[in-house]
Short mmCIF file of C-alpha atoms in Angstrom, two decimals:
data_model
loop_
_atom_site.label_atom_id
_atom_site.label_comp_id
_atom_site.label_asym_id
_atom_site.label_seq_id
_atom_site.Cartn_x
_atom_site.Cartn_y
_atom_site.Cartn_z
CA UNK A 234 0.00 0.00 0.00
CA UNK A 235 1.59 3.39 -0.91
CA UNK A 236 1.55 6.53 0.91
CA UNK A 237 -1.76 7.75 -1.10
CA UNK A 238 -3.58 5.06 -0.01
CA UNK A 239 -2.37 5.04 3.44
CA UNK A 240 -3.39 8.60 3.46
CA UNK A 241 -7.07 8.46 1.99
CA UNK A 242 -7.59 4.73 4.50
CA UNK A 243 -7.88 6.72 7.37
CA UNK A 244 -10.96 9.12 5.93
CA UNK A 245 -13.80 7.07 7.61
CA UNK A 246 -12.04 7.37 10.70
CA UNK A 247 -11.47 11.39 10.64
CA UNK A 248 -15.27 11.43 9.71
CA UNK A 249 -16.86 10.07 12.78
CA UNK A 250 -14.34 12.11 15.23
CA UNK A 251 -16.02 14.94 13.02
CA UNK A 252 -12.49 16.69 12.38
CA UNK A 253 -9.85 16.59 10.71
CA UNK A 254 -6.91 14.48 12.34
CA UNK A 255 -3.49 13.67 11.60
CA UNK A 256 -2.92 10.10 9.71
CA UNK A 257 -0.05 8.24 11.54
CA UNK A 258 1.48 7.76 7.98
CA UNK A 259 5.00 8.59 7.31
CA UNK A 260 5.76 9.49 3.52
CA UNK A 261 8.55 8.06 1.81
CA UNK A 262 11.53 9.90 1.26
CA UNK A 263 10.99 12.05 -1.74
CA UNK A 264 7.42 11.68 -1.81
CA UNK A 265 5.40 15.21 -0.76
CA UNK A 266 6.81 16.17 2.62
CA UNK A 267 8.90 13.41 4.26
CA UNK A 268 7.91 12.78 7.66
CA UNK A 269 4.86 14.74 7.56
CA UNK A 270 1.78 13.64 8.45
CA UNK A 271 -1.26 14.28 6.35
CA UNK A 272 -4.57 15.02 7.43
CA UNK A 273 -7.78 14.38 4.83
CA UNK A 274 -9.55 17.49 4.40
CA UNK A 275 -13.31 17.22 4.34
CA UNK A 276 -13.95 19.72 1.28
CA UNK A 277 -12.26 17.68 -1.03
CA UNK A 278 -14.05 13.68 -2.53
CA UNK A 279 -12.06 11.18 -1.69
CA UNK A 280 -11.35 9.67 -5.20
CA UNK A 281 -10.46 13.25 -6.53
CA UNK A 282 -7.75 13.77 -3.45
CA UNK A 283 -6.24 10.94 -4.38
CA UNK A 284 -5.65 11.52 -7.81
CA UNK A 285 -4.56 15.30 -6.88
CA UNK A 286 -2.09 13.70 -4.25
CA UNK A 287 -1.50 11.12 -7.29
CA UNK A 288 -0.60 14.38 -9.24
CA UNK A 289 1.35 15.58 -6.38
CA UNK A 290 4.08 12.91 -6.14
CA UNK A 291 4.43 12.54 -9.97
CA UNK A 292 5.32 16.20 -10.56
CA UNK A 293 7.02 16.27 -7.10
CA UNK A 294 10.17 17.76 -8.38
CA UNK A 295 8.98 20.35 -10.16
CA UNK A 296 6.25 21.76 -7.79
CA UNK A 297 6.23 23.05 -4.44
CA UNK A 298 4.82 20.58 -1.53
CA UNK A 299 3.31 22.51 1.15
CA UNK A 300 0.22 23.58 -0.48
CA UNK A 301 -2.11 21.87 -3.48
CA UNK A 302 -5.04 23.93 -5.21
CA UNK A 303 -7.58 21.42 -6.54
CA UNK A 304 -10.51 21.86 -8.34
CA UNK A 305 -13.40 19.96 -8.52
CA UNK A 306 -14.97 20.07 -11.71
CA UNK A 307 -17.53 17.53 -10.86
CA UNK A 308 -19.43 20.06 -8.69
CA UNK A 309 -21.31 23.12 -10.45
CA UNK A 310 -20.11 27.12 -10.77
CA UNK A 311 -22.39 27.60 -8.13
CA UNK A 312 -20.78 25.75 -5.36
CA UNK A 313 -17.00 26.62 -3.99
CA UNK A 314 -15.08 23.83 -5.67
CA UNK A 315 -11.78 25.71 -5.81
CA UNK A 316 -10.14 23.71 -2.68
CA UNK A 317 -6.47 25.12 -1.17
CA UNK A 318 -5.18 22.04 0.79
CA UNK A 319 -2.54 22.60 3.38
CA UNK A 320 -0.56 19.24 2.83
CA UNK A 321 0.43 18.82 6.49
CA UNK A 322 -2.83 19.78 8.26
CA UNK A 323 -5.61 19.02 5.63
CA UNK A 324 -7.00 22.71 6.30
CA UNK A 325 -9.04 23.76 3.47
CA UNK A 326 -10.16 26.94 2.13
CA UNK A 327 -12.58 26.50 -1.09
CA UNK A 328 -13.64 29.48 -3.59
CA UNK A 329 -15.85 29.55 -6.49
CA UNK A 330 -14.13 29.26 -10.05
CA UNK A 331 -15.88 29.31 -13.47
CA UNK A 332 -15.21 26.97 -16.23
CA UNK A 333 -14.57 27.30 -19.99
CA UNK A 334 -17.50 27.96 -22.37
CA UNK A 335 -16.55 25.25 -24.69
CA UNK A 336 -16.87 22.90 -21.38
CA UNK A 337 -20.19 23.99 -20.99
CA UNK A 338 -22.04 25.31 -24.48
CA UNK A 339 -25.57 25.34 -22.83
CA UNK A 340 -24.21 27.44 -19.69
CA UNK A 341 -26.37 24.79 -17.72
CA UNK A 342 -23.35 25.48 -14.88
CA UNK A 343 -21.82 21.80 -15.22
CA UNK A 344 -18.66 20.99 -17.19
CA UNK A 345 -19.54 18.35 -20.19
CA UNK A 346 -15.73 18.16 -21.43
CA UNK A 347 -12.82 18.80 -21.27
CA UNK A 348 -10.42 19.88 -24.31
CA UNK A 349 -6.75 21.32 -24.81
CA UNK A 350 -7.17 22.40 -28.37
CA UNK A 351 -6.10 26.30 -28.75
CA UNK A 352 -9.70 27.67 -30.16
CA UNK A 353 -11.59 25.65 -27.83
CA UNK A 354 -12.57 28.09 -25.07
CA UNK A 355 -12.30 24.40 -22.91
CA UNK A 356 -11.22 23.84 -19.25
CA UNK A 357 -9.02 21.66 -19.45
CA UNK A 358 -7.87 18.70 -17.05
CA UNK A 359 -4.72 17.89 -15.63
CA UNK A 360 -1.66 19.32 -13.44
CA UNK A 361 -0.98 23.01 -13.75
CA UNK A 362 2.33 24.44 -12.66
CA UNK A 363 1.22 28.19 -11.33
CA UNK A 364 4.15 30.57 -12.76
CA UNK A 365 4.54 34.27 -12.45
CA UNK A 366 2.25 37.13 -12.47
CA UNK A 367 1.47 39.69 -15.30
CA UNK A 368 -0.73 42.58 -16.27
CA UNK A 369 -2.89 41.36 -19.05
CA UNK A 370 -6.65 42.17 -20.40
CA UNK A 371 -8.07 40.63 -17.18
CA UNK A 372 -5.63 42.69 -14.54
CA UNK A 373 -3.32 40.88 -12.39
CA UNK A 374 -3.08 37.21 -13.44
CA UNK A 375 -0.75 34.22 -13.01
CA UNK A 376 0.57 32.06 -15.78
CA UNK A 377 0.15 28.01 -15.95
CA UNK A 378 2.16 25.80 -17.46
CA UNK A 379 0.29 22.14 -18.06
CA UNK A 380 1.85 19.08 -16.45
CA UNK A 381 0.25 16.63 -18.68
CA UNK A 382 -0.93 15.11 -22.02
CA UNK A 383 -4.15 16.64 -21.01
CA UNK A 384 -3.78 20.36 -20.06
CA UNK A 385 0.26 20.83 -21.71
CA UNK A 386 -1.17 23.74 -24.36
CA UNK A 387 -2.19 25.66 -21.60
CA UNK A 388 0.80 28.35 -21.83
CA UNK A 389 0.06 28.72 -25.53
CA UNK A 390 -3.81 28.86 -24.93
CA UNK A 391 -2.86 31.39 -21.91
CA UNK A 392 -4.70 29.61 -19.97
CA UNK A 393 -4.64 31.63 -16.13
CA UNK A 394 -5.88 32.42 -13.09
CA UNK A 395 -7.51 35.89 -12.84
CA UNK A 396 -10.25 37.95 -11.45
CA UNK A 397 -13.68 38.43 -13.27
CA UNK A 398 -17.00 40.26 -13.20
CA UNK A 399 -18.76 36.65 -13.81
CA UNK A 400 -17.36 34.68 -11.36
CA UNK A 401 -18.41 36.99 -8.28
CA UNK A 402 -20.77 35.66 -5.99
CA UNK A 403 -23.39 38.12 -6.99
CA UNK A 404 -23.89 36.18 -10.17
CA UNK A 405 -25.49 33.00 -8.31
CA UNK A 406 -27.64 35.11 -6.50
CA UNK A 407 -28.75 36.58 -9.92
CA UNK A 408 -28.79 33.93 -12.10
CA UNK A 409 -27.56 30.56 -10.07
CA UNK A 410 -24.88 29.98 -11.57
CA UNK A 411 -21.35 31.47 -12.35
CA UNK A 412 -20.55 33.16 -15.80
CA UNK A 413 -18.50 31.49 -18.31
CA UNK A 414 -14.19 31.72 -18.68
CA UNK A 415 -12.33 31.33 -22.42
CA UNK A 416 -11.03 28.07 -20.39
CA UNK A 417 -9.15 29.99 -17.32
CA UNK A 418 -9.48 29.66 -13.85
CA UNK A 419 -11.71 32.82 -13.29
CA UNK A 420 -12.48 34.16 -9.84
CA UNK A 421 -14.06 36.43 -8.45
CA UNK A 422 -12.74 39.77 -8.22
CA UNK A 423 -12.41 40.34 -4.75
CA UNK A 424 -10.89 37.36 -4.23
CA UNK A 425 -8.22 37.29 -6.61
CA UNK A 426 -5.94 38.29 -3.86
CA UNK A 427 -6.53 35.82 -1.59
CA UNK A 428 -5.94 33.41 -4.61
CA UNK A 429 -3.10 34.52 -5.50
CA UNK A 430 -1.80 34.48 -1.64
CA UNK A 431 -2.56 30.86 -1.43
CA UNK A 432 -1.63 29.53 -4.28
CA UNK A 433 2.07 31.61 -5.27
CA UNK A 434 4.30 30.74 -7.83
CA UNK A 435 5.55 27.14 -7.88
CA UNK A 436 2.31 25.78 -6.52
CA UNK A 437 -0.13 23.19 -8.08
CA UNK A 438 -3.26 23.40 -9.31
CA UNK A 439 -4.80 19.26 -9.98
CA UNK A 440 -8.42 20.01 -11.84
CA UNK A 441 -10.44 17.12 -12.72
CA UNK A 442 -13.91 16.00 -13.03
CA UNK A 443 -14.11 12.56 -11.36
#
């Protein structure tokens, strides 16, 4: 049984203390954080943590290890499915994100598919590497590079992290559902900040719809 699984084993168990608690599993030496416990976070599925943690230890040296952003593309626009896991503790801190209009051509608020053809307007799945920030049309945003088969066009497609109008919370309120991105990670304005605090250059992003 490898760490991953020795990690996610313990879920049941953190679920009826009704916390979050510390697995008594020691990683392997290179793997995330050696000698760190982890701790399952509650916001997050099972299946898709362990794919992200999956993610984790197969881009492990070119990543940082403390935090993982994951994003859960199974849930709609309207619920907080951005997730920021802190590695050691399991603390999580979830925003909303909007997806790609060629994930969702209906705008029923659920992604359909996934693609990583420039053109597209697509999420896309996969690792993300989060780079360095830049002044584009959006404002402030943050550069990904794509880890995989999946997502690796994402520098060319610009595919990024930044603030917009259509992913604010106001727009559930008014129409139930988030706006539509060109395939980015859109947040909402005011917390683009916070986003960007979190996650930092060097930092992972795992999105998936599982």
């Amino acid at each position: 049984m490898n760490f991953i699984d020795r990690a996610m084993q313990s879920r049941r168990g953190l679920l009826k203390a009704g916390g979050l608690a510390a697995i008594g599993a020691v990683l392997p030496k290179g793997a995330l954080a050696a000698s760190t416990p982890f701790a399952a976070p509650r916001a997050v599925r099972p299946e898709l943590m362990r794919r992200a943690l999956a993610a984790l230890e197969r881009h492990g040296d070119r990543v940082q290890r403390d935090r993982i952003a994951i994003v859960d593309f199974n849930a709609p626009s309207a619920q907080p499915r951005f997730h920021f896991v802190d590695i050691a503790s399991g603390a999580t801190i979830s925003k909303l994100v909007a997806h790609g209009s060629g994930s969702d051509p209906a705008h029923t608020g659920f992604v359909h598919r996934f693609s990583n053809e420039g053109g597209s307007n697509a999420s896309s799945e996969g690792a993300f590497l989060a780079t360095d920030y830049y002044n584009g049309k959006h404002g402030r945003s943050q550069r990904l590079i794509g880890l995989d088969p999946t997502n690796d066009n994402a520098l060319v497609r610009a595919i990024v992290v930044h603030g917009a109008w259509y992913a604010n919370a106001e727009m559930i309120r008014a129409r139930g559902m988030l706006g539509r991105s060109q395939g980015c990670f859109a947040v909402g304005e005011n917390e683009l900040a916070e986003v960007f605090e979190r996650l930092g250059p060097g930092r992972m992003i795992y999105a998936a719809k599982v």
